[in-house]
Coordinates of C-alpha atoms in Angstrom, one line a residue:
M104 CA -44.5 -55.5 -11.7
N105 CA -44.7 -55.2 -8.0
C106 CA -41.7 -56.1 -5.8
I107 CA -41.6 -56.5 -2.0
N108 CA -39.0 -57.4 0.6
T109 CA -40.3 -60.6 2.3
T110 CA -37.6 -60.6 5.0
F111 CA -36.2 -58.0 7.3
L112 CA -32.7 -59.1 8.1
P113 CA -29.4 -57.2 8.6
L114 CA -27.3 -59.0 6.0
S115 CA -29.7 -60.1 3.3
I116 CA -32.8 -59.0 1.4
T117 CA -35.2 -61.5 -0.2
I118 CA -37.2 -59.9 -2.9
T119 CA -40.3 -61.3 -4.5
W120 CA -42.3 -59.9 -7.3
T121 CA -45.1 -60.7 -9.8
G122 CA -44.1 -61.1 -13.4
P123 CA -46.0 -59.3 -16.1
A124 CA -49.3 -60.7 -17.3
L125 CA -48.9 -63.1 -20.3
I126 CA -50.5 -60.6 -22.6
D127 CA -47.9 -58.0 -21.7
Q128 CA -44.8 -60.3 -22.1
N129 CA -44.7 -59.8 -25.9
G130 CA -42.5 -62.9 -26.3
A131 CA -41.0 -65.9 -24.6
P132 CA -39.6 -65.0 -21.1
V133 CA -35.9 -65.2 -20.5
G134 CA -35.4 -63.7 -17.0
Y135 CA -35.3 -60.4 -15.1
N136 CA -32.7 -57.7 -14.9
L137 CA -32.2 -56.6 -11.2
T138 CA -29.9 -53.8 -10.2
C139 CA -29.6 -52.3 -6.7
I140 CA -27.6 -49.4 -5.2
N141 CA -27.5 -48.3 -1.5
T142 CA -27.9 -44.8 -0.1
N143 CA -24.1 -44.3 -0.1
G144 CA -24.0 -44.9 -3.9
V145 CA -22.5 -48.4 -3.7
S146 CA -23.8 -50.9 -6.2
V147 CA -24.8 -54.4 -5.1
N148 CA -23.0 -57.4 -6.6
G149 CA -24.2 -60.9 -7.3
L150 CA -27.5 -60.1 -9.1
S151 CA -26.8 -61.5 -12.6
P152 CA -28.4 -64.9 -12.0
T153 CA -31.8 -63.2 -12.3
Q154 CA -31.2 -62.5 -15.9
S155 CA -31.4 -66.1 -16.9
S156 CA -34.1 -67.3 -14.6
T157 CA -37.9 -66.8 -14.6
N158 CA -38.1 -67.3 -10.8
T159 CA -39.9 -64.4 -9.1
M160 CA -37.9 -64.5 -5.9
F161 CA -34.2 -63.7 -5.3
T162 CA -32.1 -63.3 -2.1
I163 CA -29.5 -60.5 -2.1
T164 CA -26.6 -61.1 0.2
D165 CA -24.2 -58.2 -0.7
V166 CA -25.9 -55.8 1.7
M167 CA -25.0 -54.0 5.0
P168 CA -27.1 -53.6 8.1
F169 CA -29.4 -50.6 8.6
T170 CA -28.9 -49.4 5.1
G171 CA -31.4 -48.2 2.5
Y172 CA -31.4 -49.7 -1.0
T173 CA -33.1 -48.8 -4.3
C174 CA -33.6 -51.6 -6.8
E175 CA -34.6 -51.5 -10.5
L176 CA -36.4 -54.6 -11.8
S177 CA -37.3 -55.2 -15.5
F178 CA -38.6 -58.2 -17.5
I179 CA -36.5 -59.7 -20.2
N180 CA -37.9 -61.7 -23.2
V181 CA -36.3 -63.1 -26.3
V182 CA -36.3 -59.6 -27.9
G183 CA -34.9 -57.6 -25.1
E184 CA -35.6 -55.7 -21.8
G185 CA -38.8 -54.0 -20.9
P186 CA -39.5 -51.0 -18.7
S187 CA -38.3 -51.1 -15.1
T188 CA -40.1 -51.0 -11.7
Q189 CA -38.4 -49.3 -8.8
C190 CA -38.4 -50.8 -5.3
T191 CA -36.9 -49.4 -2.1
F192 CA -35.9 -51.4 1.0
E193 CA -33.9 -51.0 4.2
T194 CA -32.0 -53.8 6.0
A195 CA -32.6 -54.4 9.7
Q196 CA -30.3 -53.2 12.5
D197 CA -27.5 -55.4 13.8
R198 CA -24.9 -55.2 16.6
P199 CA -22.2 -52.6 15.9
S200 CA -19.3 -53.9 13.8
D201 CA -16.6 -52.0 15.7
T202 CA -15.8 -50.4 19.0
P203 CA -16.6 -46.9 20.3
Q204 CA -14.0 -44.5 18.9
N205 CA -11.5 -42.1 20.6
F206 CA -11.8 -43.7 24.0
T207 CA -9.8 -41.4 26.3
T208 CA -9.5 -40.6 30.0
I209 CA -8.6 -37.5 31.9
P210 CA -7.8 -38.3 35.6
N211 CA -7.5 -36.0 38.6
K212 CA -6.6 -37.1 42.1
T213 CA -10.0 -38.7 43.0
A214 CA -12.0 -39.0 39.8
V215 CA -11.6 -39.8 36.1
I216 CA -13.4 -38.4 33.1
F217 CA -14.1 -41.0 30.3
T218 CA -14.9 -39.8 26.8
W219 CA -15.6 -41.6 23.5
T220 CA -17.5 -41.2 20.3
K221 CA -19.9 -43.6 18.6
P222 CA -18.6 -46.5 16.5
A223 CA -17.7 -45.8 12.9
T224 CA -20.1 -48.6 11.8
P225 CA -22.9 -48.6 14.3
N226 CA -25.2 -50.9 12.1
G227 CA -28.2 -49.2 13.6
I228 CA -29.3 -46.7 16.2
I229 CA -27.0 -46.6 19.3
I230 CA -29.3 -46.7 22.3
E231 CA -26.8 -47.1 25.1
Y232 CA -23.2 -47.7 26.1
T233 CA -21.9 -50.0 28.8
L234 CA -18.9 -48.7 30.7
V235 CA -16.9 -51.0 33.1
V236 CA -14.3 -49.4 35.3
V237 CA -11.9 -51.4 37.5
N238 CA -9.7 -49.9 40.3
L239 CA -6.7 -52.1 40.1
N240 CA -5.5 -51.2 43.6
T241 CA -8.7 -52.0 45.4
L242 CA -10.2 -54.4 42.7
T243 CA -13.4 -52.4 42.9
V244 CA -15.5 -52.8 39.7
R245 CA -18.1 -50.2 38.7
N246 CA -20.6 -50.7 35.9
Y247 CA -22.5 -47.9 34.1
T248 CA -25.2 -48.1 31.6
I249 CA -25.4 -44.8 29.7
L250 CA -28.5 -44.0 27.6
V251 CA -28.0 -41.7 24.7
S252 CA -30.2 -39.8 22.2
V253 CA -30.5 -40.8 18.6
N254 CA -28.1 -38.1 17.2
Q255 CA -25.6 -38.1 20.1
T256 CA -22.1 -38.7 18.8
T257 CA -19.9 -38.0 21.9
V258 CA -20.3 -39.3 25.4
T259 CA -18.7 -38.2 28.6
Q260 CA -18.9 -40.0 32.0
L261 CA -17.4 -38.8 35.3
V262 CA -16.4 -41.6 37.6
F263 CA -15.6 -40.9 41.3
G264 CA -14.4 -43.1 44.1
F265 CA -10.6 -43.1 43.4
S266 CA -7.7 -42.1 45.7
P267 CA -4.6 -40.5 44.5
Y268 CA -2.1 -42.5 42.4
Q269 CA -4.4 -45.5 41.8
N270 CA -4.3 -47.6 38.6
Y271 CA -7.4 -48.3 36.7
T272 CA -8.7 -50.0 33.5
A273 CA -11.9 -49.3 31.6
S274 CA -13.9 -50.9 28.8
V275 CA -16.8 -49.5 26.8
S276 CA -19.2 -51.1 24.2
A277 CA -22.1 -49.7 22.2
S278 CA -25.5 -51.3 21.8
T279 CA -28.3 -51.2 19.3
I280 CA -31.6 -52.7 19.9
I281 CA -30.1 -56.0 18.7
G282 CA -27.2 -56.1 21.2
A283 CA -23.7 -55.0 22.1
G284 CA -20.8 -54.6 19.8
P285 CA -17.0 -55.2 20.5
V286 CA -15.3 -53.6 23.4
A287 CA -12.8 -50.7 23.5
T288 CA -10.3 -50.6 26.4
T289 CA -8.1 -48.0 28.0
G290 CA -6.3 -47.5 31.3
G291 CA -4.4 -45.0 33.4
R292 CA -3.6 -43.7 36.8
T293 CA -5.0 -41.0 39.0
L294 CA -2.8 -38.0 39.8
P295 CA -0.5 -38.1 42.8
D296 CA -1.0 -36.1 46.0
I297 CA 1.1 -35.4 49.0
P298 CA 1.4 -38.5 51.2
S299 CA -0.1 -39.0 54.6
S300 CA 2.1 -38.9 57.7
P301 CA 4.4 -41.9 58.4
H302 CA 3.7 -43.9 61.5
L303 CA 6.2 -42.9 64.2
V304 CA 6.7 -45.5 67.0
V305 CA 6.2 -43.6 70.2
S306 CA 5.3 -44.2 73.9
P307 CA 2.9 -42.0 75.9
V308 CA 4.2 -39.6 78.6
V309 CA 1.6 -39.9 81.4
I310 CA 1.4 -37.5 84.3
N311 CA -1.4 -37.9 86.9
S312 CA -3.2 -40.4 84.6
L313 CA -3.1 -37.9 81.7
T314 CA -1.2 -38.3 78.5
V315 CA 0.7 -35.1 78.1
A316 CA 3.0 -36.0 75.2
Y317 CA 4.6 -38.8 73.2
T318 CA 8.2 -39.8 73.2
V319 CA 10.6 -42.1 71.4
P320 CA 13.0 -44.5 73.1
V321 CA 16.1 -43.0 74.8
L322 CA 19.2 -45.2 74.7
N323 CA 21.5 -43.2 76.8
E324 CA 22.4 -39.6 77.7
T325 CA 23.1 -38.6 74.1
T326 CA 21.4 -41.2 71.9
I327 CA 17.8 -41.8 70.9
N328 CA 16.1 -44.5 68.7
I329 CA 13.7 -43.2 66.0
T330 CA 11.5 -45.9 64.4
W331 CA 8.8 -45.5 61.9
S332 CA 6.8 -47.2 59.1
P333 CA 5.7 -45.8 55.8
P334 CA 2.5 -43.8 55.4
S335 CA -0.8 -45.7 54.9
H336 CA -1.5 -43.6 51.9
P337 CA 1.7 -42.8 50.0
N338 CA -0.4 -41.1 47.2
G339 CA 2.5 -41.5 44.8
E340 CA 6.1 -42.7 44.8
I341 CA 7.8 -42.1 48.2
T342 CA 11.1 -40.5 47.4
K343 CA 12.5 -39.9 50.8
F344 CA 11.9 -39.6 54.6
I345 CA 12.9 -36.4 56.3
I346 CA 13.9 -36.6 60.0
R347 CA 14.2 -33.3 61.9
I348 CA 15.5 -32.9 65.4
A349 CA 15.6 -29.6 67.3
T350 CA 15.5 -28.2 70.8
D351 CA 12.7 -25.8 69.9
A352 CA 10.8 -25.4 66.6
I353 CA 11.2 -28.2 64.1
T354 CA 13.5 -26.4 61.7
S355 CA 16.6 -28.4 61.3
E356 CA 16.9 -31.3 58.9
R357 CA 19.3 -34.0 60.1
Y358 CA 18.7 -37.0 57.9
S359 CA 16.8 -37.1 54.6
S360 CA 17.7 -40.2 52.6
F361 CA 16.7 -43.7 53.4
M362 CA 16.2 -46.9 51.4
I363 CA 12.6 -46.9 50.1
N364 CA 10.1 -49.8 50.1
K365 CA 11.0 -51.1 53.5
A366 CA 8.3 -52.1 56.0
L367 CA 10.1 -50.5 59.0
Y368 CA 12.8 -47.9 59.4
T369 CA 15.1 -47.2 62.3
L370 CA 17.5 -44.4 63.0
V371 CA 19.8 -44.4 66.0
Y372 CA 20.8 -40.8 66.5
G373 CA 23.5 -39.7 68.9
G374 CA 25.4 -36.5 69.8
L375 CA 22.6 -35.0 71.7
K376 CA 23.0 -33.0 75.0
P377 CA 22.1 -34.8 78.2
G378 CA 19.0 -33.8 80.1
V379 CA 17.7 -31.6 77.2
P380 CA 14.2 -31.9 75.6
Y381 CA 14.3 -32.5 71.8
Y382 CA 11.5 -32.4 69.3
V383 CA 11.6 -35.2 66.8
S384 CA 9.6 -35.2 63.5
V385 CA 9.4 -37.7 60.6
V386 CA 7.8 -36.7 57.3
A387 CA 7.4 -38.6 54.0
A388 CA 7.9 -36.9 50.7
N389 CA 6.9 -38.0 47.2
Q390 CA 7.0 -36.4 43.8
V391 CA 4.3 -33.8 44.8
G392 CA 5.7 -32.8 48.2
E393 CA 5.4 -33.5 51.9
R394 CA 2.6 -33.3 54.4
K395 CA 2.6 -32.2 58.1
S396 CA 5.0 -34.4 60.0
E397 CA 4.5 -37.0 62.7
T398 CA 6.1 -35.4 65.9
A399 CA 7.3 -36.5 69.3
I400 CA 9.2 -34.9 72.2
V401 CA 12.1 -36.7 73.9
F402 CA 14.1 -36.0 77.0
T403 CA 17.7 -37.3 77.0
K404 CA 18.9 -38.9 80.2
T405 CA 20.8 -36.7 82.7
D406 CA 23.2 -39.4 83.5
S407 CA 23.8 -43.1 82.7
K408 CA 22.0 -44.3 85.8
I409 CA 18.6 -42.9 84.9

């Protein structure tokens, strides 16, 4: 007997065969004994109806995509079972049944490394992966199509374009020639960095049409008004603002704790000496540290009439 697979589908095999010639049947026909096993050693169920039917076609549904099968087919007459014929088949590819495995991220300050392995049940040859990365701070979406070799099990993709301490999500799916499987997701945050300088509210000091310095408002002989806003790029969680006031190098720390998450900060600072130049600096600090400060110079008034 000859048997062939008349279909090439991922989830079924339809086998047709020719029965033995009448002269070789040696008795009244009863049916056919069909047994199948896949390349993983798993037997196929649901084949018993062939034993009581003389039909020479049968559809097997207990199969998996992209899997090889070996079947034994023999003729049964009223006396018993004759010799068997062996047939081998392979089901067609399908979309992957599950997601890529071990989807992880390793961020630094400005980039993220994404790594994953192929699905446990690929249902075919994985030809590509689709990676979608979303920057939740800027709502920027980046799409990547990553082609892979036949035997490649691990994939790594480096994604740039981040700033420090930005949140992101990512999804990845695997595709065979049939299509894409389900999506694996992950997320994270890039590493923090020292913040940019806060924005100190200053006025220019102009001499002969040239700006020679910047100053903060002077309220009287001994008091100044220091106003600033948070840095444009905090690059982390701002923990404090440090204000330093000195007559020479910026070395002394006068105030270091302010309520965080305000749009504007003001410090009225008194107790200065009249007619003396002071250096004023404001710096923001986060969990990483502090950057170079925003600095101004201020001259206190020599008397209340100035």
